[in-house]
Structure formats: C-alpha cells, structure tokens
CSV table of C-alpha atoms in Angstrom, one decimal:
chain,number,residue,atom,x,y,z
O,9,MET,CA,19.6,-7.6,-11.9
O,10,ALA,CA,17.3,-5.0,-13.3
O,11,ALA,CA,13.6,-5.0,-12.4
O,12,GLU,CA,11.0,-6.1,-14.9
O,13,LEU,CA,8.6,-3.5,-16.3
O,14,ILE,CA,5.2,-5.0,-16.8
O,15,GLU,CA,2.2,-3.2,-18.3
O,16,ILE,CA,-1.2,-4.1,-16.8
O,17,HIS,CA,-4.6,-2.7,-17.8
O,18,PRO,CA,-5.8,-0.5,-14.9
O,19,LYS,CA,-9.5,-1.3,-15.4
O,20,ASN,CA,-9.3,-4.9,-16.5
O,21,PRO,CA,-6.1,-6.4,-15.3
O,22,GLU,CA,-5.0,-9.4,-17.2
O,23,LEU,CA,-4.9,-12.4,-14.9
O,24,ARG,CA,-1.9,-13.9,-16.6
O,25,LYS,CA,0.1,-10.8,-15.8
O,26,ILE,CA,-1.2,-10.7,-12.3
O,27,SER,CA,0.0,-14.2,-11.9
O,28,GLU,CA,3.5,-13.1,-12.8
O,29,VAL,CA,3.3,-10.4,-10.1
O,30,ILE,CA,2.1,-13.0,-7.6
O,31,ALA,CA,5.1,-15.3,-8.5
O,32,CYS,CA,7.5,-12.4,-7.9
O,33,LEU,CA,5.9,-11.5,-4.5
O,34,ASN,CA,5.9,-15.1,-3.3
O,35,LYS,CA,9.7,-15.3,-4.0
O,36,GLY,CA,10.2,-12.3,-1.6
O,37,GLY,CA,10.0,-9.7,-4.4
O,38,VAL,CA,9.5,-6.0,-3.9
O,39,ILE,CA,7.2,-4.3,-6.4
O,40,ILE,CA,6.0,-0.8,-7.4
O,41,TYR,CA,2.3,-0.6,-8.4
O,42,PRO,CA,-0.4,2.0,-9.0
O,43,THR,CA,-3.2,2.8,-6.5
O,44,ASP,CA,-6.2,5.1,-6.7
O,45,THR,CA,-3.9,7.9,-5.4
O,46,VAL,CA,-0.1,7.7,-6.0
O,47,TYR,CA,2.3,4.9,-7.0
O,48,ALA,CA,3.4,2.8,-4.1
O,49,ILE,CA,6.1,0.3,-3.2
O,50,GLY,CA,5.1,-2.9,-1.5
O,51,CYS,CA,5.7,-6.6,-0.8
O,52,ALA,CA,3.8,-9.6,0.5
O,53,LEU,CA,3.0,-9.4,4.2
O,54,ASN,CA,4.4,-12.9,4.8
O,55,GLN,CA,7.9,-12.0,3.4
O,56,PRO,CA,9.9,-10.4,6.3
O,57,LYS,CA,13.1,-10.0,4.3
O,58,ALA,CA,11.2,-8.0,1.6
O,59,ILE,CA,9.8,-5.8,4.4
O,60,GLU,CA,13.4,-5.2,5.5
O,61,ARG,CA,14.3,-4.2,1.9
O,62,ILE,CA,11.6,-1.6,1.8
O,63,CYS,CA,12.8,-0.1,5.0
O,64,LYS,CA,16.3,0.1,3.7
O,65,LEU,CA,15.0,1.6,0.4
O,66,LYS,CA,13.3,4.4,2.4
O,67,ASN,CA,16.4,4.7,4.6
O,68,LEU,CA,14.3,4.3,7.8
O,69,LYS,CA,14.2,1.9,10.7
O,70,PRO,CA,11.1,-0.2,10.6
O,71,GLU,CA,9.7,1.4,13.7
O,72,LYS,CA,10.0,4.8,12.0
O,73,LEU,CA,8.4,3.8,8.7
O,74,ASN,CA,4.7,4.4,8.3
O,75,LEU,CA,3.8,1.1,6.6
O,76,ALA,CA,0.2,0.3,5.7
O,77,PHE,CA,-1.5,-2.9,4.7
O,78,ILE,CA,-3.3,-2.9,1.3
O,79,CYS,CA,-6.4,-5.2,1.7
O,80,ASN,CA,-8.9,-6.4,-1.0
O,81,ASP,CA,-11.9,-5.9,1.3
O,82,MET,CA,-13.0,-5.7,4.9
O,83,SER,CA,-12.7,-9.4,5.5
O,84,HIS,CA,-8.9,-9.3,6.1
O,85,ILE,CA,-9.1,-6.6,8.7
O,86,SER,CA,-10.0,-8.4,11.9
O,87,THR,CA,-6.7,-10.3,11.8
O,88,TYR,CA,-4.7,-7.1,12.1
O,89,VAL,CA,-7.1,-4.6,13.8
O,90,HIS,CA,-8.0,-4.8,17.5
O,91,ASN,CA,-11.5,-4.1,18.8
O,92,LEU,CA,-12.8,-2.0,15.9
O,93,PRO,CA,-15.7,0.1,17.2
O,94,THR,CA,-19.0,-0.2,15.3
O,95,HIS,CA,-19.1,3.5,14.3
O,96,ILE,CA,-15.6,3.3,12.7
O,97,PHE,CA,-16.5,0.1,11.0
O,98,LYS,CA,-19.5,1.8,9.4
O,99,GLU,CA,-17.4,4.7,8.4
O,100,MET,CA,-14.9,2.4,6.7
O,101,LYS,CA,-17.7,0.5,4.9
O,102,ALA,CA,-19.0,3.9,3.6
O,103,LEU,CA,-15.7,5.3,2.4
O,104,LEU,CA,-13.9,2.1,1.2
O,105,PRO,CA,-12.7,1.2,-1.4
O,106,GLY,CA,-11.4,4.7,-1.8
O,107,PRO,CA,-8.5,7.1,-1.3
O,108,TYR,CA,-8.3,6.8,2.5
O,109,ALA,CA,-5.9,5.3,5.0
O,110,PHE,CA,-7.4,4.4,8.4
O,111,ILE,CA,-5.0,4.3,11.4
O,112,LEU,CA,-6.3,1.6,13.7
O,113,LYS,CA,-5.3,-0.3,16.9
O,114,ALA,CA,-3.1,-3.2,15.8
O,115,THR,CA,-3.5,-6.8,17.1
O,116,GLY,CA,-0.6,-8.8,18.3
O,117,GLU,CA,-0.1,-10.2,14.8
O,118,VAL,CA,1.2,-6.8,13.5
O,119,PRO,CA,4.4,-6.7,15.6
O,120,LYS,CA,5.1,-10.3,14.7
O,121,ILE,CA,4.8,-9.5,10.9
O,122,LEU,CA,6.8,-6.2,11.0
O,123,GLY,CA,9.3,-7.4,13.6
O,124,VAL,CA,8.9,-4.2,15.6
O,125,LYS,CA,6.5,-3.0,18.3
O,126,LYS,CA,3.6,-1.3,16.5
O,127,LYS,CA,0.5,-0.3,18.4
O,128,THR,CA,-1.3,1.0,15.3
O,129,ILE,CA,-1.4,0.1,11.6
O,130,GLY,CA,-2.7,1.8,8.5
O,131,ILE,CA,-5.3,0.0,6.5
O,132,ARG,CA,-6.0,0.8,2.8
O,133,ILE,CA,-8.6,-0.6,0.4
O,134,PRO,CA,-7.8,1.4,-2.8
O,135,ASN,CA,-10.4,1.9,-5.5
O,136,HIS,CA,-8.1,0.4,-8.1
O,137,ALA,CA,-8.4,-2.9,-9.8
O,138,ILE,CA,-4.7,-3.8,-9.9
O,139,PRO,CA,-3.7,-3.8,-6.2
O,140,ARG,CA,-7.0,-5.3,-5.2
O,141,LEU,CA,-6.7,-8.2,-7.6
O,142,ILE,CA,-3.1,-8.7,-6.6
O,143,VAL,CA,-4.1,-9.0,-2.9
O,144,SER,CA,-7.1,-11.2,-3.8
O,145,GLU,CA,-4.9,-13.7,-5.7
O,146,LEU,CA,-2.0,-13.4,-3.2
O,147,GLY,CA,-4.2,-14.3,-0.2
O,148,VAL,CA,-2.5,-11.8,2.1
O,149,PRO,CA,-2.3,-8.0,2.2
O,150,LEU,CA,0.5,-6.0,0.7
O,151,VAL,CA,2.8,-4.1,3.1
O,152,THR,CA,3.1,-0.7,1.4
O,153,THR,CA,4.4,2.8,1.5
O,154,SER,CA,4.1,5.6,-1.1
O,155,ILE,CA,6.9,6.7,-3.5
O,156,LYS,CA,8.1,10.2,-3.0
O,157,SER,CA,9.7,12.3,-5.8
O,158,ASP,CA,12.9,14.3,-5.5
O,159,ASN,CA,11.2,17.1,-7.4
O,160,GLU,CA,10.6,20.2,-5.3
O,161,ILE,CA,7.5,21.1,-7.2
O,162,GLN,CA,5.9,17.7,-7.6
O,163,GLU,CA,5.9,15.6,-4.4
O,164,TYR,CA,5.0,12.3,-6.0
O,165,THR,CA,6.3,10.7,-9.2
O,166,THR,CA,3.4,10.1,-11.6
O,167,ASP,CA,5.0,8.6,-14.7
O,168,PRO,CA,5.6,4.8,-14.4
O,169,GLU,CA,8.4,4.9,-17.0
O,170,GLU,CA,10.2,7.5,-14.9
O,171,ILE,CA,9.6,5.5,-11.8
O,172,PHE,CA,11.1,2.4,-13.5
O,173,GLU,CA,14.2,4.4,-14.4
O,174,ASP,CA,14.6,5.6,-10.9
O,175,TYR,CA,14.0,2.2,-9.2
O,176,LYS,CA,15.0,-0.5,-11.8
O,177,ASN,CA,18.0,-1.5,-9.7
O,178,LEU,CA,16.3,-1.4,-6.4
O,179,VAL,CA,13.1,-3.4,-6.8
O,180,ASP,CA,12.1,-6.6,-8.7
O,181,MET,CA,9.1,-5.4,-10.7
O,182,VAL,CA,7.4,-2.1,-11.7
O,183,ILE,CA,3.8,-2.3,-12.9
O,184,ASN,CA,2.8,0.3,-15.5
O,185,GLY,CA,-0.9,0.9,-14.9
O,186,GLY,CA,-0.9,4.3,-16.6
O,187,MET,CA,-0.2,7.7,-15.2
O,188,GLY,CA,-0.5,8.0,-11.4
O,189,GLY,CA,-1.8,10.8,-9.3
O,190,ASN,CA,0.2,13.2,-7.2
O,191,ILE,CA,-2.3,13.6,-4.3
O,192,PRO,CA,-1.9,11.0,-1.5
O,193,SER,CA,-4.7,9.4,0.4
O,194,THR,CA,-6.5,11.1,3.2
O,195,VAL,CA,-5.3,9.7,6.6
O,196,LEU,CA,-7.9,9.2,9.3
O,197,ASP,CA,-6.6,8.4,12.8
O,198,CYS,CA,-9.1,6.1,14.5
O,199,SER,CA,-6.7,4.7,17.1
O,200,ASP,CA,-8.5,6.4,20.0
O,201,ASP,CA,-12.0,5.4,18.8
O,202,GLU,CA,-12.6,8.9,17.4
O,203,ILE,CA,-11.9,9.9,13.8
O,204,VAL,CA,-9.2,12.6,13.5
O,205,VAL,CA,-7.9,13.9,10.1
O,206,LEU,CA,-4.1,13.5,10.2
O,207,ARG,CA,-3.6,14.4,6.5
O,208,GLU,CA,-6.0,15.8,4.0
O,209,GLY,CA,-5.5,14.1,0.7
O,210,LEU,CA,-7.6,13.0,-2.2
O,211,GLY,CA,-10.5,11.7,-0.1
O,212,LYS,CA,-13.0,14.3,1.1
O,213,TYR,CA,-13.9,14.1,4.8
C-alpha cells in the first residue's frame, strides 16, 4: 500500500493533520518529515517493529545504524542520557533547539528500546515546528535517521515530492513541509564529557 503524502504548514502546523501523523505512528508507522536541516525518516520510540523497518530500509544492522532521538525539549533527556555533566547541559541549553546532534552516554533504557547494545545515543531538538509538535503530541521521542540521496552532486534529497516518489512504497507517510535543506546537523560528541566536533554541518561551533 502506497504511503500517504500529507502537506503540513512548516511554521504553523495544523493540529488536525498532526493528529493524523500521530495515529500513523501509534500504529507502528514509519514517516518521513522535515527538520531544520534535512528531511529525515523516523518512527515512535515505543514501536520496536517500526525501528526494525528503518534498519532494513537503510540496509544496516541496528548496531551499525546511527539512530538519534528527536525530542521536543530538554525534559525528555534524563530518561535516555546517563550522568549529563553541567557544562554539557549548559551548552545544549544554549544551542538547542537548533541544527545540532549531541552524542551522549546512554542510560540502560536505550538498549531496551533499540534492542541492541548501545553505549551512546544522539539527541536532537530541531528548530522546526513540525517534528517538535509531533513529539509533543506523541509523548515519546522519534527514533530518526536522515535521508541520503543517490545523486553524486547533492547528498541529501530536498524536494518532498521527489522523496515521496522514492519512498512511497517503503514508508507509511511523507510529510510535505516545504523544501528541505541539504546540509546536515553538526554532530558534537560529548560521550567522554568533552565536546568534540565529529561532523561540521549547519550549526556553527
């Protein structure tokens, strides 16, 4: 069954349409949605079969896949992050929401959720109304990974209509929130209590 393409306003997301997304996620759906950087593919954190689907889509074993959790705000984080040092917490507060992914020490909850041993987890709080409202209404983070393009020139697919054509038989819903970016988030590794830039992206650091 082909995916549904749903158009949602990027600045003022319609709650009725967000409710449709939530219903899809709660049934174990996999969705594609915009962020403040590139379009991403994700599912509800409490849907293990949907997480397995994402791993198969990326043709990677779960332990090899760099999954991140999309959160609405900092309140979610303590469940999934172990002993967050004060200086890193302050840095996150200063930079988020924004185009950054923080790699942090994972609590024991993370392996239970992902079904694999993971000592670290990526945390994202994007500066984009659609994913943050989805997470707020859903009540749990989204497990997410970015969509890569097959284009040798452009690494990330930016056109949601094109994304829909590529993924309509692989996912359950594609959200059209306007053209996406093609620069990913800046990845900051904080797992050893220091901040190391793993990837320079849209966020300046």
